Structures are given as C-alpha cells and as structure tokens.
Amino acid sequence: MNQSAVLKPAASETGDPFLLTPGPLTTSRTVKASMAHDWGSRDASFVAINKAVLARLAEIVHGEGDYVTVPMQGSGTFAVEAMLTSFVPPTGKVLMLINGAYGQRAKRILDIARRKTVAHETAEDAPPELKKVEAILKRTPSITHIFVVHCETTSGILNPIAEIGALAAKYKKGYLIDSMSAFGALPIDAPAIHADAVAASSNKCIEGVPGLGFVVCRRDALAATKGNATTLVLDLYDQWANFEKTGQYRFTPPTHVIVAFHQALQEFDAEGGVGGRGGRYRNNCRVLVDGMKALGFELLLKADLQAPIIVTFRMPAHPRFVFERFYDGLKTRGYVIYPGKLTIAESFRIGCIGRLYEKEMHGLIAAVRDVLDEMGLTSLTAATTE
Ligand SMILES: *Cc1c(COP(=O)(O)O)cnc(C)c1O
C-alpha cells in the first residue's frame, strides 16, 4: 500500500479521539473493558460492587458515618432533579445562587416542581456576592434551603462552597450543592461546610462512563424528606429506604455503568484520590492555559476564579478565525473540544478532565498551532491589530 501523507490523528488507548469536553469524557481502557460481562442486578457479586461504590463515594467527601450515597439512574441532571425535588418540601423556598446554565437549569427544575425560589444571579464570570447573599437571608426568613453549583461548568468558575456553607449554618438553612464537574477533583468536606446533599455523576472527575448520578446526603436530612418527592423515579428517600431494606435498586440499574464506576474508583484511589486526581487536572489546566495564551488566546475568567476543570476562551475576533474550521481541524487531529454556552461573550471551551495527561495537553496545543497555521493565522494577537 502507498504511504500517503494523510495526517495520523492522536488517539486514546482504544483508538478514539480525546474528549476535551465536560462529559462524557475520555475513560481508561480498563474502565471500558470492565463492562464486557453481564450481571444480574440481584446477583451477590453485583450487589457487593454497588455497595462498595456507594460507600467510597461518601468517603470522598468525608461523609463516613453521617452521610449516605443514594444513586440515581440517569445522567447528572437526574441526580440534581432528584436532590432538589426530594429535599425541598412543598412549603420550602430555595435561595438559588446562579452564575451559569447549570444554575438556571436547577431553577427550572424547581419551577416545574412548583417549588418557590429566590434567585441571586451574578454574571457568568462572577461568583455570588456573599454580602448580598447574607442580606437576602436576613430579610427573607421564609427561605429554607440554599443551592449552589460548585464548579459552574458553563464558564469553569469555582464558586465558594465553604463560605456559602457557613452562611447556611449561621441562618440554619438546608444546603444543596451541584458538584457534578468538581466531585473527586476538588476537595469537599461535606460535614465541615454543612452540606445536606452533594450531587454528582459517574462520568466526570471519577472518570467512569455515563449513566449513573448520585447524591451524597446527610442521613438526618435525608430521613426528613419522606413524602416530598414529586415523582416516583426521582424519589431519593424511597430509593434510599429500598436500599436499606433490600440492598437493591427499585428499578433496573445500569449494571455495566456501575461495574465500570467501581473500576474507575479503584483507578481514582490508585492515583491518590482527590489530591492525585486534582493535581493531574491542575497540571493539565496549566499546560492548556500557558499554551493557549502563548498562541494569543484570551481567557474569560480571572486566574483566581478558574477551576482546573474546564477553561473558557474568548472567540478570537479575527475574520479569518472560523470556529467550525477550528473545531473540525482539531477533531481531524484527534481532539474534540466544546462550543461555548455563555450569554455574555462568544466563546469556546476546552476541558482538563478525563483520562488526559500532560502529553495530550501538549499534543492539543501543537494541534491548535497547526490549525491556526492552516487558517493563515500565525499570531492571534498580531492578527487582531491588522
Ligand atoms: C455535567 C453537569 C451536570 C449534569 O449534566 P448531564 O448532562 O445531565 O450529565 C450538572 N451540573 C453541572 C455543573 C455539570 O457540569
């Protein structure tokens, strides 16, 4: 056969493009391989695997003893909806701290469930204003809960969950956190920050495959949620009560996803848990940010607000920069990035999470340079003044 000059794209261990996205993510070969079996959902070996997964998830947020993990079949949003609709009673009112699409989505969930909310909304590049949050809590005693997104994946901003938790404790409010894109990479001490519930999923920083959400709940708070749920399937209390009674899911569990999650948790532990995983992502983020800045790209967020999870870049203004060509050029080279979701600025996003190392981040930067060349853009900074 003729050796052609066709570009050989970068690829994962299984020959797939690297996903530099906020989920689903690139997973290890061993996580994928663990799914090549069938399990009965009542099988003792599956029941034991599931139990180990749930116990480990609670430990990751220092919840041993006082907290329990309730899994929820589905994507991460199913877990967020289960958390909100199970914890907030019909008489409740939730202070929603919103600075992106996931905060908006959580409010929509409560609107549909006809639960009252009060929103404190800040720009997508600004954290909640704690003084204003406290003022709202002071003047609105009918508020029963506070909700916040830990890392708002819309921009990649890190929200101050500990400071908000201190306010929740001071004003005796329930505290519900969507930590979907941070769980396992950024430290969470659930008891110390007074969290009642922390929601996340199998396919973000733990690097499992998509299909299972979960909520780590303070046992006492969960016990008080009986009868709150607005749907049968998303009733966290009922799901938990059934586990306590039978060790089983009420409805068919995603068995393969849970076994892969178990494998992913073992790899997470082998990497050194939150410290090791978070450290790798911080390093990925550093290589990404330094490399992109050197090529003339600008970041949306100030450095102290940027979580090492996903980075938002402003869309270059140069007329020769066409995002579709940029995206396709990177895809051809084996790197899948993510369009922006901001309302305040044109942007695109590149994730630091998943089974990606420094080598892949350097590979991505080389590919970005190459695609810019192809578009006739050697330097974006020089280009904008043309
Ligand atoms: C990914 C994510 C979710 C859940 O999204 P799904 O598509 O339902 O898995 C929720 N909140 C945040 C902050 C996320 O990053």
Coordinates of C-alpha atoms and ligand atoms in Angstrom, one line a residue:
M1 CA 0.0 0.0 0.0
N2 CA 1.1 3.5 -0.7
Q3 CA 2.3 5.6 2.3
S4 CA 0.1 8.6 2.0
A5 CA 0.7 11.9 3.6
V6 CA -2.6 11.7 5.5
L7 CA -2.4 13.0 9.0
K8 CA -2.4 10.3 11.6
P9 CA -4.7 11.7 14.4
A10 CA -3.8 11.4 18.1
A11 CA -5.9 8.8 19.7
S12 CA -6.7 7.2 23.1
E13 CA -5.7 3.7 24.1
T14 CA -8.7 2.4 22.2
G15 CA -8.2 4.5 19.1
D16 CA -10.8 7.1 19.9
P17 CA -10.3 10.9 19.7
F18 CA -9.6 12.6 23.0
L19 CA -12.6 14.2 24.5
L20 CA -11.6 17.6 26.0
T21 CA -15.2 18.2 27.0
P22 CA -17.2 18.5 30.2
G23 CA -18.6 14.9 29.9
P24 CA -18.8 12.3 28.7
L25 CA -15.0 12.1 29.0
T26 CA -12.1 10.0 27.8
T27 CA -12.0 7.0 30.0
S28 CA -9.3 4.4 30.5
R29 CA -9.1 1.2 28.5
T30 CA -9.5 -0.8 31.7
V31 CA -12.7 1.1 32.7
K32 CA -14.2 0.3 29.3
A33 CA -13.0 -3.3 29.4
S34 CA -14.6 -3.9 32.8
M35 CA -18.0 -3.7 31.1
A36 CA -17.5 -6.8 28.9
H37 CA -19.7 -9.0 31.1
D38 CA -23.3 -9.4 32.1
W39 CA -24.5 -9.1 35.7
G40 CA -27.9 -9.9 37.2
S41 CA -29.0 -6.9 39.3
R42 CA -29.8 -9.2 42.2
D43 CA -26.6 -11.1 41.8
A44 CA -24.5 -11.1 45.1
S45 CA -21.3 -10.0 43.3
F46 CA -23.1 -7.0 41.6
V47 CA -24.8 -6.1 44.9
A48 CA -21.4 -6.1 46.6
I49 CA -19.8 -4.0 43.9
N50 CA -22.6 -1.4 44.1
K51 CA -22.4 -1.3 47.9
A52 CA -18.6 -0.6 47.7
V53 CA -19.2 2.2 45.1
L54 CA -21.7 3.9 47.3
A55 CA -19.6 3.7 50.4
R56 CA -16.5 5.0 48.7
L57 CA -18.4 8.0 47.2
A58 CA -19.4 9.1 50.7
E59 CA -15.9 8.8 51.9
I60 CA -14.6 11.1 49.2
V61 CA -16.5 14.0 50.8
H62 CA -15.5 12.9 54.3
G63 CA -19.0 11.6 54.9
E64 CA -18.2 8.3 56.7
G65 CA -20.9 7.6 59.2
D66 CA -23.1 10.7 58.9
Y67 CA -23.7 10.6 55.2
V68 CA -25.1 8.1 52.8
T69 CA -24.9 7.9 49.0
V70 CA -28.1 7.5 47.1
P71 CA -27.6 6.6 43.5
M72 CA -30.0 7.6 40.7
Q73 CA -30.1 6.0 37.3
G74 CA -29.6 8.5 34.5
S75 CA -27.3 11.4 33.7
G76 CA -26.2 14.0 36.2
T77 CA -29.3 16.2 35.8
F78 CA -31.4 13.3 37.1
A79 CA -29.4 13.4 40.3
V80 CA -29.8 17.2 40.6
E81 CA -33.5 16.9 40.0
A82 CA -33.8 14.1 42.5
M83 CA -31.9 16.1 45.1
L84 CA -33.9 19.3 44.6
T85 CA -37.3 17.7 44.4
S86 CA -36.7 15.3 47.3
F87 CA -35.1 17.8 49.7
V88 CA -37.3 20.8 49.1
P89 CA -40.8 20.3 50.6
P90 CA -43.9 21.9 49.1
T91 CA -43.6 24.6 51.8
G92 CA -39.9 25.2 51.0
K93 CA -38.2 28.2 49.4
V94 CA -34.8 27.9 47.9
L95 CA -32.2 30.7 47.5
M96 CA -30.6 29.9 44.1
L97 CA -27.1 31.2 43.6
I98 CA -26.9 31.4 39.8
N99 CA -24.0 32.2 37.5
G100 CA -24.4 29.9 34.6
A101 CA -26.6 27.5 32.7
Y102 CA -26.5 24.7 35.4
G103 CA -27.8 27.1 38.0
Q104 CA -30.5 28.2 35.6
R105 CA -31.4 24.5 34.9
A106 CA -31.7 23.9 38.7
K107 CA -34.1 26.8 39.0
R108 CA -36.1 25.4 36.0
I109 CA -36.4 22.1 37.9
L110 CA -37.8 23.8 40.9
D111 CA -40.2 26.0 38.8
I112 CA -41.6 22.8 37.1
A113 CA -41.9 21.2 40.5
R114 CA -43.7 24.3 41.7
R115 CA -41.2 25.0 44.5
K116 CA -40.6 28.6 45.4
T117 CA -37.2 30.1 44.7
V118 CA -35.4 33.4 45.3
A119 CA -32.5 33.9 42.8
H120 CA -29.3 35.7 43.4
E121 CA -27.8 35.9 40.0
T122 CA -24.4 37.2 39.0
A123 CA -22.6 37.3 35.7
E124 CA -21.1 34.1 34.3
D125 CA -17.6 35.4 35.2
A126 CA -18.5 36.5 38.7
P127 CA -19.1 34.4 41.9
P128 CA -22.1 35.1 44.2
E129 CA -21.7 38.2 46.3
L130 CA -21.6 36.9 49.8
K131 CA -22.7 40.2 51.4
K132 CA -25.8 40.3 49.2
V133 CA -26.5 36.6 49.9
E134 CA -26.4 37.3 53.6
A135 CA -28.7 40.3 53.2
I136 CA -31.2 38.2 51.3
L137 CA -31.1 35.5 54.1
K138 CA -31.6 38.2 56.7
R139 CA -34.6 39.8 55.1
T140 CA -36.3 36.5 53.8
P141 CA -36.7 34.2 56.8
S142 CA -39.0 32.0 54.7
I143 CA -36.0 30.7 52.8
T144 CA -35.5 27.0 53.8
H145 CA -32.5 26.0 51.5
I146 CA -29.6 27.4 49.6
F147 CA -28.5 25.9 46.3
V148 CA -25.2 26.4 44.5
V149 CA -23.2 24.9 41.7
H150 CA -19.7 24.1 42.9
C151 CA -17.8 24.5 39.6
E152 CA -20.2 26.1 37.1
T153 CA -19.2 24.3 34.0
T154 CA -20.7 26.9 31.8
S155 CA -17.6 29.0 32.3
G156 CA -15.4 26.8 34.6
I157 CA -15.8 29.2 37.5
L158 CA -15.2 28.0 41.0
N159 CA -17.9 29.0 43.5
P160 CA -17.1 29.5 47.2
I161 CA -18.9 26.5 48.6
A162 CA -17.4 26.7 52.1
E163 CA -18.3 30.4 52.6
I164 CA -21.8 29.7 51.4
G165 CA -22.0 26.7 53.8
A166 CA -21.0 29.0 56.7
L167 CA -24.0 31.2 55.8
A168 CA -26.3 28.2 55.6
A169 CA -25.2 27.1 59.0
K170 CA -25.5 30.6 60.5
Y171 CA -29.0 31.1 59.2
K172 CA -30.0 27.4 59.8
K173 CA -30.8 26.7 56.1
G174 CA -30.6 23.4 54.3
Y175 CA -27.6 23.4 51.8
L176 CA -27.7 21.6 48.5
I177 CA -24.8 21.5 46.1
D178 CA -24.4 20.5 42.4
S179 CA -20.8 19.4 42.5
M180 CA -21.1 17.5 39.2
S181 CA -17.9 18.7 37.5
A182 CA -15.8 19.0 40.6
F183 CA -16.5 15.9 42.7
G184 CA -13.4 13.9 43.0
A185 CA -11.0 16.6 41.7
L186 CA -11.6 19.5 44.1
P187 CA -11.8 18.8 47.9
I188 CA -15.2 18.8 49.5
D189 CA -15.5 18.3 53.3
A190 CA -19.3 17.9 53.4
P191 CA -19.7 18.0 57.2
A192 CA -17.3 21.0 57.6
I193 CA -19.2 23.0 55.0
H194 CA -22.6 21.9 56.5
A195 CA -23.8 20.3 53.2
D196 CA -27.1 18.4 53.4
A197 CA -26.6 17.0 49.9
V198 CA -23.9 16.9 47.2
A199 CA -24.9 15.7 43.7
A200 CA -22.5 14.4 41.0
S201 CA -22.3 11.6 38.4
S202 CA -20.3 8.7 37.2
N203 CA -18.7 10.3 34.1
K204 CA -17.0 13.4 35.3
C205 CA -13.9 13.6 37.5
I206 CA -14.2 10.0 38.7
E207 CA -13.8 9.0 35.0
G208 CA -16.4 6.4 34.8
V209 CA -18.9 6.0 31.9
P210 CA -22.2 8.0 31.7
G211 CA -25.4 6.5 33.2
L212 CA -25.4 7.0 36.9
G213 CA -26.0 10.1 39.0
F214 CA -25.7 10.1 42.8
V215 CA -26.4 12.3 45.8
V216 CA -24.3 12.1 48.9
C217 CA -26.8 13.0 51.6
R218 CA -26.6 13.8 55.3
R219 CA -28.5 10.9 56.8
D220 CA -30.6 13.0 59.2
A221 CA -31.6 15.5 56.5
L222 CA -32.5 12.7 54.1
A223 CA -34.6 11.0 56.7
A224 CA -36.7 14.1 56.9
T225 CA -37.5 14.2 53.2
K226 CA -40.1 11.4 53.3
G227 CA -43.1 12.4 51.2
N228 CA -41.5 15.4 49.5
A229 CA -40.8 13.9 46.1
T230 CA -42.8 15.0 43.1
T231 CA -42.1 11.9 41.0
L232 CA -41.8 8.2 41.7
V233 CA -38.5 7.5 40.0
L234 CA -36.6 10.6 41.4
D235 CA -37.6 10.0 45.0
L236 CA -34.3 9.9 46.8
Y237 CA -36.0 8.9 50.1
D238 CA -37.7 5.9 48.6
Q239 CA -34.6 4.9 46.7
W240 CA -32.6 5.0 49.9
A241 CA -35.3 3.3 52.0
N242 CA -35.3 0.4 49.5
F243 CA -31.6 0.1 49.7
E244 CA -31.7 -0.1 53.5
K245 CA -34.4 -2.8 53.3
T246 CA -33.2 -4.9 50.4
G247 CA -29.8 -3.6 49.1
Q248 CA -31.4 -3.3 45.7
Y249 CA -32.4 -0.7 43.2
R250 CA -36.1 -0.2 42.8
F251 CA -35.8 -0.3 39.1
T252 CA -33.3 -1.8 36.6
P253 CA -29.8 -0.4 37.5
P254 CA -27.3 0.4 34.8
T255 CA -25.2 -2.7 35.8
H256 CA -22.4 -2.2 33.4
V257 CA -22.1 1.5 34.2
I258 CA -21.8 0.7 37.9
V259 CA -19.2 -2.0 37.4
A260 CA -17.2 0.5 35.3
F261 CA -17.7 3.1 38.0
H262 CA -16.2 0.6 40.5
Q263 CA -13.2 0.1 38.3
A264 CA -12.9 3.9 37.8
L265 CA -12.9 4.4 41.6
Q266 CA -10.1 1.9 42.0
E267 CA -8.1 3.8 39.5
F268 CA -9.0 7.1 41.3
D269 CA -7.7 5.6 44.5
A270 CA -4.5 4.3 42.8
E271 CA -3.9 7.9 41.6
G272 CA -4.0 9.2 45.1
G273 CA -7.7 10.2 45.4
V274 CA -8.8 13.8 45.3
G275 CA -5.2 15.1 45.7
G276 CA -3.8 13.0 42.9
R277 CA -6.7 13.5 40.5
G278 CA -7.0 17.2 41.2
G279 CA -3.2 17.5 40.8
R280 CA -3.2 15.9 37.4
Y281 CA -6.1 18.2 36.3
R282 CA -4.3 21.3 37.6
N283 CA -1.3 20.4 35.6
N284 CA -3.4 19.8 32.5
C285 CA -5.0 23.1 33.1
R286 CA -1.6 24.9 33.4
V287 CA -0.3 23.4 30.2
L288 CA -3.5 24.3 28.4
V289 CA -3.7 27.9 29.7
D290 CA 0.0 28.6 29.1
G291 CA -0.1 27.1 25.6
M292 CA -3.2 28.9 24.5
K293 CA -2.1 32.2 26.0
A294 CA 1.2 31.9 24.1
L295 CA -0.8 31.5 20.9
G296 CA -2.7 34.7 21.6
F297 CA -6.0 33.3 23.1
E298 CA -7.7 35.1 25.9
L299 CA -9.3 33.5 28.9
L300 CA -12.8 34.6 30.1
L301 CA -12.0 34.1 33.8
K302 CA -9.6 35.8 36.2
A303 CA -7.0 33.2 37.4
D304 CA -8.3 33.1 41.0
L305 CA -11.8 32.2 39.8
Q306 CA -10.7 29.5 37.3
A307 CA -11.3 25.9 38.5
P308 CA -8.9 23.3 36.9
I309 CA -11.8 21.6 35.2
I310 CA -12.7 23.4 32.0
V311 CA -11.4 26.6 30.5
T312 CA -13.4 29.2 28.6
F313 CA -11.6 31.1 25.8
R314 CA -12.9 34.2 24.2
M315 CA -13.7 33.7 20.5
P316 CA -10.9 35.4 18.6
A317 CA -12.2 38.5 16.7
H318 CA -10.1 38.0 13.6
P319 CA -12.3 37.4 10.5
R320 CA -10.0 34.6 9.3
F321 CA -10.8 32.7 12.6
V322 CA -13.8 30.5 11.8
F323 CA -14.8 28.4 14.8
E324 CA -16.2 25.5 12.7
R325 CA -12.9 25.2 10.8
F326 CA -11.0 25.4 14.1
Y327 CA -13.3 22.7 15.7
D328 CA -13.1 20.4 12.7
G329 CA -9.3 20.9 12.3
L330 CA -8.8 19.8 15.9
K331 CA -11.3 16.9 15.6
T332 CA -9.3 15.6 12.5
R333 CA -6.2 15.7 14.6
G334 CA -7.9 13.7 17.4
Y335 CA -9.0 16.3 19.8
V336 CA -12.7 17.1 20.5
I337 CA -13.3 20.5 22.1
Y338 CA -16.6 22.1 23.2
P339 CA -18.6 25.1 22.0
G340 CA -19.3 27.9 24.4
K341 CA -22.5 28.2 26.3
L342 CA -22.1 31.7 27.6
T343 CA -24.6 34.5 27.2
I344 CA -22.1 37.3 27.9
A345 CA -19.5 36.6 25.2
E346 CA -18.7 34.5 22.2
S347 CA -16.5 31.7 23.4
F348 CA -15.4 28.0 23.3
R349 CA -14.3 25.6 26.0
I350 CA -11.6 23.1 26.5
G351 CA -11.8 20.6 29.3
C352 CA -8.9 19.4 31.5
I353 CA -10.7 16.4 32.9
G354 CA -10.9 12.7 31.9
R355 CA -8.1 10.3 31.2
L356 CA -5.8 13.0 29.8
Y357 CA -2.3 13.8 30.8
E358 CA 0.3 16.5 30.2
K359 CA 1.3 14.7 26.9
E360 CA -2.2 15.0 25.5
M361 CA -2.4 18.7 26.5
H362 CA 0.9 19.4 24.7
G363 CA -0.5 17.4 21.8
L364 CA -3.6 19.6 21.7
I365 CA -1.6 22.8 21.8
A366 CA 0.5 21.6 18.9
A367 CA -2.7 20.8 17.0
V368 CA -4.1 24.2 17.8
R369 CA -1.0 25.9 16.4
D370 CA -1.2 23.7 13.3
V371 CA -4.9 24.6 12.7
L372 CA -4.2 28.3 13.2
D373 CA -1.4 28.0 10.5
E374 CA -3.9 26.3 8.2
M375 CA -6.3 29.3 8.6
G376 CA -3.4 31.7 7.9
L377 CA -3.3 32.9 11.5
T378 CA 0.2 32.7 12.9
S379 CA -0.4 35.0 15.8
L380 CA -3.9 36.0 17.0
T381 CA -2.6 39.0 18.9
A382 CA -0.9 40.4 15.8
A383 CA -3.9 39.4 13.8
T384 CA -6.4 41.5 15.8
T385 CA -4.5 44.7 15.1
E386 CA -4.3 44.0 11.3
Ligands
LIG1 C1 -22.4 17.9 33.6 C2 -23.1 18.7 34.6 C3 -24.4 18.4 35.0 C4 -25.2 17.3 34.5 O1 -25.3 17.2 33.2 P1 -25.8 15.9 32.5 O2 -25.7 16.2 31.0 O3 -27.2 15.6 32.9 O4 -24.9 14.7 32.9 C5 -25.0 19.2 36.0 N1 -24.3 20.2 36.6 C6 -23.0 20.5 36.2 C7 -22.4 21.7 36.9 C8 -22.4 19.8 35.2 O5 -21.1 20.1 34.9

